[in-house]
Coordinates of C-alpha atoms in Angstrom, one line a residue:
M94 CA 88.2 96.1 -24.6
K95 CA 84.8 94.3 -24.9
Q96 CA 86.5 91.2 -26.3
L97 CA 89.0 91.2 -23.4
V98 CA 86.3 91.4 -20.8
L99 CA 84.4 88.5 -22.5
S100 CA 87.5 86.4 -22.6
S101 CA 88.3 87.0 -19.0
L102 CA 84.8 86.1 -17.9
F103 CA 85.0 82.8 -20.0
L104 CA 88.3 81.9 -18.4
L105 CA 86.9 82.6 -14.9
Y106 CA 83.9 80.4 -15.6
S107 CA 86.0 77.6 -17.0
F108 CA 88.3 77.7 -13.9
T109 CA 85.3 77.6 -11.5
V110 CA 83.7 74.6 -13.2
Y111 CA 87.1 72.8 -13.4
S112 CA 87.8 73.4 -9.7
A113 CA 84.5 71.9 -8.7
L114 CA 85.4 68.6 -10.4
P115 CA 87.4 65.8 -8.7
P116 CA 91.2 65.8 -9.0
Q117 CA 90.9 63.1 -11.7
K118 CA 90.4 63.0 -15.4
N119 CA 87.5 65.2 -16.5
K120 CA 85.3 62.3 -17.7
A121 CA 81.9 61.0 -16.7
E122 CA 83.4 57.7 -15.3
D123 CA 85.8 59.5 -13.1
S124 CA 83.2 62.0 -11.8
L125 CA 80.8 59.2 -11.1
L126 CA 83.4 57.3 -9.1
Y127 CA 84.3 60.3 -7.1
Y128 CA 80.7 61.3 -6.2
K129 CA 79.7 57.7 -5.6
K130 CA 82.4 57.4 -3.0
L131 CA 81.4 60.6 -1.3
S132 CA 77.7 59.5 -1.1
R133 CA 78.8 56.2 0.6
Q134 CA 81.1 57.7 3.2
K135 CA 79.2 57.4 6.5
K136 CA 81.4 60.1 8.1
N137 CA 79.8 62.7 5.9
T138 CA 76.5 64.3 7.0
Y139 CA 73.3 62.9 5.6
E140 CA 72.7 66.1 3.5
D141 CA 76.2 65.9 2.0
R142 CA 75.6 62.3 1.0
L143 CA 72.3 63.2 -0.7
I144 CA 74.1 66.1 -2.6
A145 CA 76.9 63.7 -3.7
N146 CA 74.3 61.1 -4.8
E147 CA 72.5 63.8 -6.8
K148 CA 75.7 64.5 -8.8
A149 CA 76.4 60.8 -9.1
I150 CA 73.0 60.3 -10.7
Y151 CA 73.8 63.1 -13.2
W152 CA 77.1 61.5 -14.3
A153 CA 75.7 57.9 -14.2
K154 CA 73.1 58.9 -16.7
Q155 CA 75.9 59.6 -19.2
V156 CA 77.7 56.3 -18.5
S157 CA 75.0 53.6 -19.0
D158 CA 71.3 52.8 -18.2
S159 CA 72.1 50.2 -15.6
V160 CA 74.5 52.4 -13.8
Y161 CA 72.0 55.2 -13.8
L162 CA 69.3 53.0 -12.4
G163 CA 71.7 51.8 -9.8
Q164 CA 72.3 55.3 -8.5
L165 CA 68.5 56.0 -8.4
D166 CA 68.2 52.8 -6.4
Y167 CA 70.9 53.9 -3.9
R168 CA 69.0 57.1 -3.3
C169 CA 66.1 55.0 -2.1
D170 CA 68.5 53.4 0.3
L171 CA 69.7 56.8 1.7
Y172 CA 66.1 57.8 2.5
Y173 CA 65.5 54.4 4.0
Y174 CA 68.6 54.6 6.3
D175 CA 67.3 57.9 7.5
D176 CA 63.8 56.5 8.2
Q177 CA 62.2 58.8 5.6
Y178 CA 59.9 56.1 4.3
D179 CA 57.6 58.4 2.4
Q180 CA 60.5 59.9 0.6
A181 CA 61.9 56.4 -0.1
I182 CA 58.5 55.4 -1.6
T183 CA 58.4 58.4 -3.8
Q184 CA 62.0 57.7 -5.0
S185 CA 61.3 54.0 -5.6
K186 CA 58.3 55.1 -7.8
K187 CA 60.7 57.2 -9.8
L188 CA 63.1 54.3 -10.1
L189 CA 60.2 52.1 -11.3
Y190 CA 59.2 54.8 -14.0
E191 CA 62.8 55.0 -15.3
A192 CA 63.2 51.2 -15.2
R193 CA 60.1 50.7 -17.3
R194 CA 61.1 53.4 -19.7
L195 CA 64.5 51.7 -20.2
K196 CA 62.8 48.2 -20.2
N197 CA 65.1 46.9 -17.4
K198 CA 63.1 44.1 -15.8
R199 CA 65.6 43.5 -13.0
F200 CA 65.3 47.0 -11.7
I201 CA 61.5 46.9 -12.3
G202 CA 61.5 44.0 -9.9
K203 CA 63.8 45.7 -7.5
A204 CA 61.7 48.9 -7.4
Y205 CA 58.6 46.9 -6.5
F206 CA 60.6 44.9 -3.9
Q207 CA 61.9 48.0 -2.2
T208 CA 58.5 49.7 -2.3
G209 CA 57.0 46.7 -0.6
D210 CA 59.7 46.9 2.1
F211 CA 59.1 50.6 2.6
F212 CA 55.3 50.1 3.0
Q213 CA 56.0 47.2 5.4
K214 CA 58.1 49.6 7.6
K215 CA 55.1 51.9 7.6
K216 CA 53.0 48.9 8.7
N217 CA 50.9 49.1 5.6
S218 CA 50.7 45.4 4.9
S219 CA 48.2 45.6 2.0
D220 CA 50.3 47.9 -0.1
A221 CA 53.5 46.0 0.9
F222 CA 51.9 42.8 -0.3
S223 CA 50.7 44.4 -3.6
N224 CA 54.3 45.4 -4.4
Y225 CA 55.8 42.1 -3.4
V226 CA 53.4 40.3 -5.8
R227 CA 54.5 42.5 -8.7
A228 CA 58.1 42.1 -7.7
I229 CA 57.7 38.3 -7.7
E230 CA 56.1 38.5 -11.2
S231 CA 59.0 40.6 -12.5
Y232 CA 61.8 38.4 -11.1
S233 CA 59.9 35.3 -12.4
E234 CA 60.2 36.7 -15.9
I235 CA 64.0 36.7 -15.7
N236 CA 64.1 33.4 -13.7
D237 CA 65.8 35.0 -10.7
S238 CA 65.0 32.1 -8.3
L239 CA 66.8 33.6 -5.3
Q240 CA 64.8 36.8 -5.4
V241 CA 61.5 35.0 -6.1
I242 CA 62.0 32.9 -3.0
R243 CA 63.3 35.8 -0.9
I244 CA 60.2 38.0 -1.7
S245 CA 57.7 35.2 -1.5
K246 CA 58.8 34.6 2.1
K247 CA 57.9 38.1 3.0
A248 CA 54.6 38.0 1.0
S249 CA 53.5 34.7 2.6
Y250 CA 54.4 36.0 6.1
I251 CA 52.0 39.0 5.5
Q252 CA 49.2 36.7 4.3
A253 CA 49.6 34.2 7.2
S254 CA 49.7 37.0 9.8
L255 CA 46.5 38.6 8.4
G256 CA 44.6 35.3 8.4
D257 CA 44.8 34.6 4.6
I258 CA 45.9 31.0 5.2
D259 CA 45.0 29.7 1.7
G260 CA 46.8 32.6 0.1
A261 CA 50.0 32.0 2.1
E262 CA 50.0 28.4 1.1
Y263 CA 49.5 29.4 -2.5
T264 CA 52.4 31.8 -2.4
I265 CA 54.8 29.3 -0.8
V266 CA 53.9 26.4 -3.1
N267 CA 54.6 28.6 -6.1
A268 CA 57.9 29.8 -4.7
L269 CA 59.0 26.2 -4.0
D270 CA 58.9 25.6 -7.8
Y271 CA 62.1 27.7 -7.9
S272 CA 63.9 25.8 -5.2
D273 CA 65.7 23.4 -7.6
A274 CA 67.9 26.3 -8.7
L275 CA 69.2 27.0 -5.2
K276 CA 72.6 25.7 -4.1
D277 CA 71.8 26.2 -0.4
L278 CA 68.4 24.6 0.4
S279 CA 68.5 26.1 3.9
Q280 CA 67.2 29.3 2.3
I281 CA 63.7 27.7 2.0
S282 CA 63.6 26.3 5.5
W283 CA 61.4 29.2 6.6
F284 CA 58.9 28.3 3.8
Y285 CA 58.4 24.9 5.4
D286 CA 58.1 26.6 8.8
I287 CA 55.4 28.9 7.5
L288 CA 53.6 26.0 5.9
G289 CA 53.8 24.3 9.3
R290 CA 52.1 27.4 10.8
V291 CA 49.5 27.4 8.0
Y292 CA 48.5 23.8 8.7
R293 CA 48.6 24.6 12.4
E294 CA 45.9 27.2 11.9
R295 CA 43.8 24.6 10.1
G296 CA 44.2 22.1 12.9
L297 CA 46.0 19.7 10.5
W298 CA 48.5 18.6 13.1
L299 CA 50.2 15.8 11.2
E300 CA 50.8 18.0 8.2
A301 CA 52.0 20.9 10.4
I302 CA 54.4 18.7 12.3
R303 CA 55.8 17.2 9.0
Y304 CA 56.6 20.6 7.6
H305 CA 58.2 21.9 10.9
R306 CA 60.5 18.8 10.8
K307 CA 61.4 19.4 7.2
A308 CA 62.3 23.0 8.1
L309 CA 64.6 21.8 10.9
Q310 CA 66.2 19.2 8.7
I311 CA 67.6 21.7 6.1
A312 CA 68.3 24.6 8.5
N313 CA 72.0 25.1 8.9
N314 CA 72.2 28.2 11.2
T315 CA 72.0 27.8 15.0
S316 CA 69.9 30.9 15.6
S317 CA 67.5 29.9 12.8
K318 CA 67.2 26.4 14.2
A319 CA 66.3 27.8 17.6
S320 CA 63.5 29.9 16.2
L321 CA 62.3 27.0 14.1
I322 CA 62.3 24.8 17.1
N323 CA 60.3 27.4 19.0
N324 CA 57.6 27.5 16.3
Y325 CA 57.5 23.7 16.1
A326 CA 57.0 23.6 19.9
I327 CA 54.1 26.1 19.7
T328 CA 52.4 23.7 17.1
L329 CA 53.0 20.8 19.5
L330 CA 51.4 22.8 22.3
K331 CA 48.4 23.7 20.3
S332 CA 47.9 20.1 19.2
G333 CA 48.0 19.0 22.9
D334 CA 51.4 17.3 22.9
N335 CA 52.8 19.2 25.9
D336 CA 55.6 16.7 26.6
G337 CA 56.7 16.9 23.0
A338 CA 56.8 20.7 23.2
I339 CA 58.9 20.6 26.4
Q340 CA 61.4 18.2 24.8
Q341 CA 61.8 20.5 21.7
L342 CA 62.2 23.6 23.8
E343 CA 64.9 21.9 25.9
V344 CA 66.8 21.2 22.6
G345 CA 66.4 24.9 21.6
L346 CA 67.7 26.1 25.0
A347 CA 70.8 24.0 24.5
Y348 CA 71.9 26.6 21.9
K349 CA 71.7 29.4 24.4
D350 CA 75.3 30.6 24.0
S351 CA 74.6 31.3 20.3
L352 CA 71.3 33.1 20.6
S353 CA 70.2 36.7 21.0
L354 CA 68.7 37.6 24.3
K355 CA 65.2 38.0 22.8
T356 CA 65.3 34.6 21.2
L357 CA 66.7 33.0 24.4
Y358 CA 64.0 34.6 26.6
R359 CA 61.3 33.6 24.1
L360 CA 62.4 30.0 24.4
K361 CA 62.5 30.3 28.2
D362 CA 58.9 31.7 28.3
N363 CA 57.5 29.1 26.0
Y364 CA 59.3 26.4 28.0
G365 CA 57.6 27.6 31.2
F366 CA 54.3 27.8 29.4
A367 CA 54.6 24.2 28.1
K368 CA 55.4 23.1 31.6
S369 CA 52.3 24.9 32.8
R370 CA 50.1 23.1 30.3
A371 CA 51.7 19.8 31.5
G372 CA 51.0 20.7 35.1
H373 CA 54.6 20.9 36.3
K374 CA 55.1 22.7 39.6
D375 CA 58.1 24.8 38.5
A376 CA 56.1 26.4 35.6
I377 CA 55.1 29.6 37.4
F378 CA 58.7 30.2 38.5
L379 CA 59.9 29.8 34.9
L380 CA 57.3 32.1 33.5
E381 CA 57.9 34.8 36.1
E382 CA 61.7 34.5 35.5
A383 CA 61.1 34.9 31.7
L384 CA 58.9 38.0 32.3
S385 CA 61.6 39.6 34.5
L386 CA 64.3 38.9 31.9
R387 CA 62.2 40.4 29.1
S388 CA 61.4 43.5 31.1
D389 CA 65.2 44.0 31.8
I390 CA 65.9 44.3 28.1
N391 CA 62.7 46.3 27.4
D392 CA 61.3 43.6 25.1
I393 CA 57.7 44.9 25.1
P394 CA 56.1 42.3 22.7
G395 CA 57.9 39.6 24.8
A396 CA 56.5 41.0 28.0
Y397 CA 53.0 40.9 26.5
A398 CA 53.4 37.2 25.6
S399 CA 54.7 36.5 29.1
H400 CA 51.7 38.2 30.8
I401 CA 49.3 36.2 28.5
H402 CA 51.0 32.9 29.4
L403 CA 50.9 33.8 33.1
A404 CA 47.3 34.7 32.9
E405 CA 46.4 31.3 31.5
A406 CA 48.7 29.5 34.0
Y407 CA 47.0 31.2 37.0
M408 CA 43.6 30.7 35.5
T409 CA 44.3 27.0 35.4
L410 CA 45.3 27.2 39.1
E411 CA 42.0 29.2 39.7
N412 CA 44.0 32.1 41.1
T413 CA 41.6 34.9 40.0
K414 CA 43.6 37.8 41.4
K415 CA 46.9 36.8 39.6
T416 CA 44.9 36.0 36.4
A417 CA 43.3 39.5 36.5
Y418 CA 46.7 41.2 37.2
H419 CA 48.5 39.6 34.3
A420 CA 45.6 39.9 31.9
Q421 CA 45.3 43.6 32.8
Q422 CA 49.1 44.1 32.1
A423 CA 48.7 42.4 28.7
Y424 CA 45.7 44.6 28.0
N425 CA 47.7 47.8 28.9
I426 CA 50.6 46.8 26.6
S427 CA 48.5 45.8 23.6
S428 CA 46.2 48.9 23.9
K429 CA 49.3 51.2 24.0
A430 CA 50.7 49.5 20.9
K431 CA 47.2 49.7 19.2
N432 CA 47.4 46.0 18.4
T433 CA 43.8 45.0 18.0
E434 CA 44.4 41.2 17.9
A435 CA 46.5 41.3 21.0
V436 CA 43.9 43.4 22.9
I437 CA 41.2 40.9 22.0
K438 CA 43.4 38.0 23.3
A439 CA 44.0 39.9 26.6
L440 CA 40.3 40.6 27.0
D441 CA 39.6 36.8 26.6
Y442 CA 41.3 36.3 29.9
L443 CA 40.3 39.6 31.6
I444 CA 36.6 39.5 31.0
P445 CA 35.8 36.4 33.0
V446 CA 37.7 37.6 36.1
T447 CA 36.8 41.3 36.3
I448 CA 33.8 43.1 37.7
E449 CA 33.9 45.4 34.7
S450 CA 33.1 42.6 32.3
N451 CA 30.1 44.3 30.7
V452 CA 32.1 47.4 29.7
L453 CA 35.0 45.3 28.5
F454 CA 32.8 43.0 26.5
E455 CA 31.5 46.0 24.5
E456 CA 35.0 46.8 23.6
Y457 CA 35.7 43.1 22.9
T458 CA 32.8 42.9 20.5
S459 CA 33.7 46.2 18.7
L460 CA 37.3 45.2 18.3
S461 CA 36.4 41.6 17.1
D462 CA 34.1 43.1 14.4
S463 CA 36.7 45.5 13.2
L464 CA 39.4 42.8 13.1
T465 CA 37.2 40.5 11.2
K466 CA 36.4 43.2 8.7
A467 CA 40.1 44.1 8.2
Q468 CA 41.0 40.4 7.7
N469 CA 38.2 39.9 5.2
N470 CA 39.3 43.0 3.3
A471 CA 42.9 41.8 3.3
K472 CA 41.9 38.4 2.0
F473 CA 39.9 40.0 -0.8
E474 CA 42.8 42.2 -1.8
F475 CA 45.2 39.2 -1.8
A476 CA 42.8 37.1 -3.9
K477 CA 42.4 40.0 -6.4
L478 CA 46.2 40.4 -6.7
R479 CA 46.8 36.7 -7.2
Y480 CA 44.1 36.7 -9.9
D481 CA 45.8 39.7 -11.7
V482 CA 49.2 37.9 -11.6
E483 CA 47.7 34.7 -12.9
K484 CA 46.0 36.5 -15.7
A485 CA 49.3 38.2 -16.7
E486 CA 51.1 34.9 -16.7
E487 CA 48.3 33.4 -18.7
R488 CA 48.6 36.1 -21.4
E489 CA 52.4 35.7 -21.7
S490 CA 52.2 31.9 -22.0
R491 CA 49.3 31.8 -24.4
A492 CA 51.5 31.9 -27.5
L493 CA 53.6 28.9 -26.3
E494 CA 50.4 27.0 -25.4
Q495 CA 49.0 27.5 -28.9
I496 CA 52.2 26.1 -30.5
T497 CA 52.3 23.0 -28.4
A498 CA 48.5 22.5 -27.9
S499 CA 48.2 19.6 -30.3
Q500 CA 51.2 17.8 -28.8
L501 CA 49.9 18.4 -25.2
R502 CA 46.4 17.1 -26.1
E503 CA 47.9 13.9 -27.5
D504 CA 50.1 13.3 -24.5
I505 CA 47.3 14.0 -22.0
A506 CA 44.9 11.7 -23.8
R507 CA 47.4 8.9 -23.9
R508 CA 48.2 9.2 -20.2
K509 CA 44.5 9.3 -19.4
I510 CA 43.9 6.1 -21.3
N511 CA 46.8 4.4 -19.5
W512 CA 45.7 5.4 -16.1
A513 CA 42.1 4.5 -16.8
L514 CA 43.0 1.0 -18.0
A515 CA 45.5 0.4 -15.1
G516 CA 43.2 1.7 -12.3
I517 CA 39.6 1.2 -13.4
G518 CA 39.3 -2.2 -11.6
T519 CA 40.8 -0.9 -8.3
L520 CA 38.6 2.2 -8.4
V521 CA 35.4 0.2 -8.9
V522 CA 36.2 -2.0 -5.9
I523 CA 37.2 0.9 -3.7
A524 CA 34.1 2.8 -4.8
V525 CA 31.7 -0.1 -4.0
I526 CA 33.3 -0.6 -0.5
F527 CA 33.2 3.1 0.2
I528 CA 29.5 3.4 -0.8
L529 CA 28.5 0.5 1.3
Y530 CA 30.4 1.8 4.3
Q531 CA 29.0 5.3 3.9
R532 CA 25.4 3.9 3.5
E533 CA 25.7 1.8 6.7
R534 CA 27.2 4.7 8.6
S535 CA 24.6 7.2 7.4
K536 CA 21.8 4.7 8.2
K537 CA 23.0 4.4 11.8
Q538 CA 23.3 8.2 12.2
R539 CA 19.9 8.8 10.7
L540 CA 18.3 6.4 13.1
L541 CA 20.1 8.1 16.1
D542 CA 19.0 11.6 14.9
R543 CA 15.4 10.4 14.3
Y544 CA 15.2 8.8 17.7
E545 CA 16.3 12.0 19.5
T546 CA 14.1 14.1 17.2
E547 CA 11.0 12.1 17.9
K548 CA 11.5 12.3 21.6
R549 CA 11.9 16.1 21.6
I550 CA 9.0 16.6 19.2
A551 CA 6.7 14.4 21.3
K552 CA 7.6 16.3 24.5
K553 CA 7.4 19.8 22.8
L554 CA 4.0 18.9 21.3
H555 CA 2.6 17.8 24.7
D556 CA 4.1 20.3 27.0
E557 CA 4.1 23.5 25.0
L558 CA 2.4 23.6 21.6
A559 CA -0.6 21.4 22.4
N560 CA -1.4 23.2 25.6
E561 CA -1.2 26.6 24.0
I562 CA -3.4 25.7 21.1
Y563 CA -6.0 24.2 23.6
L564 CA -6.1 27.4 25.6
V565 CA -6.5 29.6 22.5
M566 CA -9.3 27.4 21.2
N567 CA -11.1 27.8 24.5
E568 CA -10.8 31.5 24.3
V569 CA -12.1 31.7 20.8
E570 CA -15.0 29.3 21.6
N571 CA -16.0 31.5 24.6
E572 CA -15.9 34.6 22.3
A573 CA -13.0 36.0 24.3
Y574 CA -11.1 37.0 21.3
S575 CA -9.1 40.1 21.7
P576 CA -5.6 41.5 20.8
A577 CA -4.3 39.4 23.6
V578 CA -5.5 36.3 21.6
A579 CA -3.5 37.5 18.6
D580 CA -0.4 37.8 20.9
R581 CA -0.9 34.2 22.1
L582 CA -1.1 33.1 18.5
E583 CA 2.1 34.9 17.8
D584 CA 3.7 33.0 20.8
I585 CA 2.5 29.7 19.2
Y586 CA 4.2 30.7 16.0
K587 CA 7.4 31.3 17.8
L588 CA 7.2 27.9 19.6
S589 CA 6.7 26.3 16.2
R590 CA 9.7 28.1 14.8
D591 CA 11.8 27.0 17.8
L592 CA 10.6 23.5 17.5
S593 CA 11.7 23.4 13.8
R594 CA 15.1 24.6 14.7
D595 CA 15.5 22.4 17.8
T596 CA 14.7 19.2 16.0
K597 CA 16.8 19.6 12.8
P598 CA 19.5 16.9 12.2
I599 CA 22.8 17.6 13.8
Q600 CA 26.1 17.3 11.8
T601 CA 28.6 15.3 13.8
D602 CA 31.4 15.5 11.2
G603 CA 34.2 18.0 11.0
N604 CA 31.6 20.8 10.8
F605 CA 30.3 20.1 14.3
P606 CA 32.1 22.9 16.2
T607 CA 31.0 25.4 13.5
E608 CA 27.4 24.3 13.6
L609 CA 27.4 24.3 17.4
A610 CA 28.8 27.8 17.5
M611 CA 26.2 29.1 15.0
N612 CA 23.4 27.5 16.9
L613 CA 24.6 29.1 20.2
Q614 CA 24.8 32.5 18.5
T615 CA 21.1 32.4 17.6
Y616 CA 20.4 32.9 21.3
T617 CA 22.2 36.3 21.3
S618 CA 20.7 39.7 20.6
S619 CA 21.7 43.4 20.8
E620 CA 21.0 43.1 24.6
R621 CA 22.5 39.7 25.1
K622 CA 26.2 38.8 24.3
L623 CA 27.9 35.4 24.2
I624 CA 31.6 34.6 24.9
L625 CA 32.8 31.3 23.5
R626 CA 36.3 30.1 24.4
G627 CA 38.1 26.9 23.7
L628 CA 35.5 25.4 21.3
E629 CA 37.9 25.3 18.4
S630 CA 40.8 23.9 20.5
I631 CA 38.9 20.7 21.3
D632 CA 39.8 17.7 19.1
W633 CA 36.2 16.8 18.2
N634 CA 37.4 13.9 16.0
V635 CA 37.9 11.8 19.2
V636 CA 34.4 12.5 20.5
K637 CA 31.8 10.0 19.5
P638 CA 28.8 11.2 17.3
E639 CA 26.2 10.3 20.0
V640 CA 28.2 12.3 22.6
K641 CA 28.3 15.3 20.2
I642 CA 24.5 15.1 19.8
E643 CA 23.9 15.1 23.5
I644 CA 26.3 18.0 24.1
Y645 CA 24.5 19.9 21.4
R646 CA 21.1 19.3 23.0
V647 CA 22.3 20.0 26.6
L648 CA 23.8 23.3 25.6
Q649 CA 20.7 24.1 23.6
E650 CA 18.6 23.4 26.6
L651 CA 20.7 25.6 28.9
M652 CA 20.6 28.5 26.3
T653 CA 16.8 28.1 26.0
N654 CA 16.3 28.3 29.7
M655 CA 18.6 31.3 29.9
R656 CA 16.6 33.1 27.2
K657 CA 13.2 32.3 28.7
H658 CA 13.9 32.9 32.4
S659 CA 17.2 34.6 33.3
K660 CA 17.1 38.0 31.6
A661 CA 20.9 37.7 31.3
S662 CA 22.9 40.2 29.3
L663 CA 26.2 38.2 29.2
V664 CA 26.7 34.5 28.8
A665 CA 30.0 32.6 28.8
L666 CA 30.9 29.1 27.6
V667 CA 34.4 27.7 28.2
F668 CA 35.5 24.4 26.7
K669 CA 38.6 22.4 27.8
T670 CA 39.9 18.9 28.1
A671 CA 41.7 17.3 31.1
D672 CA 42.4 13.7 32.0
K673 CA 40.3 12.3 29.1
L674 CA 37.4 14.4 30.2
L675 CA 35.6 17.2 28.2
E676 CA 34.8 20.0 30.6
I677 CA 32.3 22.7 29.7
N678 CA 31.6 25.6 32.0
Y679 CA 28.5 27.7 31.5
S680 CA 27.8 30.9 33.3
D681 CA 25.4 33.9 32.9
N682 CA 24.7 37.1 34.8
G683 CA 21.0 36.6 34.9
K684 CA 18.6 36.9 37.8
G685 CA 19.4 33.3 39.0
V686 CA 17.1 30.8 40.6
S687 CA 16.8 28.9 43.9
L688 CA 18.0 25.4 43.2
S689 CA 16.0 23.5 45.8
K690 CA 15.2 20.0 44.7
G691 CA 11.5 20.6 44.0
N692 CA 12.3 23.8 42.1
R693 CA 14.2 22.3 39.2
G694 CA 12.2 22.5 36.0
S695 CA 12.0 19.8 33.4
G696 CA 14.7 21.5 31.4
L697 CA 17.4 21.1 34.1
L698 CA 16.2 17.6 34.8
N699 CA 16.4 16.8 31.1
T700 CA 20.0 18.0 30.9
Q701 CA 21.0 16.0 34.0
N702 CA 19.5 12.8 32.4
R703 CA 21.4 13.4 29.2
I704 CA 24.7 13.9 30.8
K705 CA 24.1 10.9 33.1
S706 CA 23.4 8.7 30.1
L707 CA 26.9 9.5 28.9
G708 CA 28.5 8.6 32.2
G709 CA 29.2 12.2 32.8
H710 CA 28.4 14.7 35.6
I711 CA 26.7 18.1 35.7
Q712 CA 26.6 20.5 38.6
F713 CA 24.4 23.6 38.9
E714 CA 25.1 26.7 41.0
S715 CA 22.7 29.6 41.4
A716 CA 20.9 31.8 43.7
V717 CA 18.4 34.6 43.3
D718 CA 20.0 37.7 41.7
E719 CA 23.4 35.9 41.5
G720 CA 23.3 34.5 38.0
F721 CA 23.4 30.8 36.9
R722 CA 26.4 28.4 36.5
A723 CA 26.7 24.9 35.2
E724 CA 29.8 22.7 35.2
L725 CA 29.7 19.7 32.8
S726 CA 32.2 16.8 32.8
I727 CA 32.0 14.1 30.1
P728 CA 34.3 11.2 29.4
I729 CA 35.8 11.2 25.8

């Protein structure tokens, strides 16, 4: 009886297990195929697809390692499709563990790649980049050029967007080494586009334009071409070639029937913005139209861009009310999206035209500091990861380098000798000419700096330092020494310190805007803030050295007067060019001064004389308790 019961139970169990299997041969391959199909049927519920995938993983493990890893990989996709990014990351780490255990480099690379995508979806750019770098390393080991290029594009985009320009260039250049293996070169068009944007950020306009054009030459997709044209036009705009930007955007708009609405409206908005920069009368209409179209399709980032462009357009037209409205709208959108960089840009336009400028400036300063800190941290992380990858590659290639070291040394030595013999004469001639030219140029610049320095030193010694020393000497001689005398001596020390700073040589090379900005920042304090706008957008290469020196000294004089007399808490300096003129607008919220002809101090008269010597014009506006403004216009 006992045996009969056991037999019946065994048959019942066998029947239950058999009925749960697919109506195919009872083999691992058949079971895998069955559950794999179930997991991919979109008509099934998400939970049913996960259960089917779990069973497919079980059977795949019995078929082969690569099939097993493939099913683990598909589970990552299921979590991703359901927007469960944390689960997807956990699953991709499991895939990475199994791929390492089974020594499958392709799936190791894929696990890193997917993890990077999942972190990017969570807007965690640092971890995304970290995984992309390791994915690139893995795919490089198996010479998968397509994947190296595909992932490098994403990695370089992160670097460029977070301000690591050098890192983005490094990533792209390394990826381009794999381009020879590609059948379709259009796949690297976006690399050239990113390089164009990299050089745009550096202000290297010719290089930026060259790479934008290379991108357009190899692009073979209409939609891609339109986006590439848009980026090219932005570079032209920033370089000051407004007409060139307009022409490119008109070409992009010709593809309108093949573009998505977002891309089309982006082109329309930039077209209106380019026309605004060029002073066309229909610019405002085009910009307002683009804003309306973007709002209709709920393109929030697009609406932000349109408001920013309209704010600048109305600011150019000196329409303060419209400028404030669009800047406020841009600020609201970026604040809601918690986009720090976008908020800062909106505040750039909002602060000069709002009565709440002091409150907004505190927010501006805080956000700028946090953004700079985040960008610096990102750059450090990128540099560290690049270093780790380079070290890994160095270790792997060391054996090969040792084998061929002798041959390489001989080849390098031979090439060095050939180049030296062929070019030594030319190099000597070029070096002599260059040294003579540089010596003459430096001599002229030193004479100019010395002349200006001597004038300022003489005036400072006579008007300030000498008089103060004379008074203190009288007090000491009359036995009037007191703590007040010590304070006066302290003032003399400060005058001496300022004199040293004011008379130092001025760099007029490519570092001029940086040195000018640093000098202007020395006049700030915890109670006094400075807004600088447009300084980096000026092409200082076309400004003569002697003009740069006078600009430096004039602004130094204005800032010195402000610090001594105005008690301002906020100072703004705006730079722009128009009709071959460099225009600089200075304003502060200090106590102001009556500008009657006899009430102008030597400082203001000195600035007038300097600007007049350049053929320029300076106009002052001020009244008691109404701040101080100065408008400078200098031919360039």
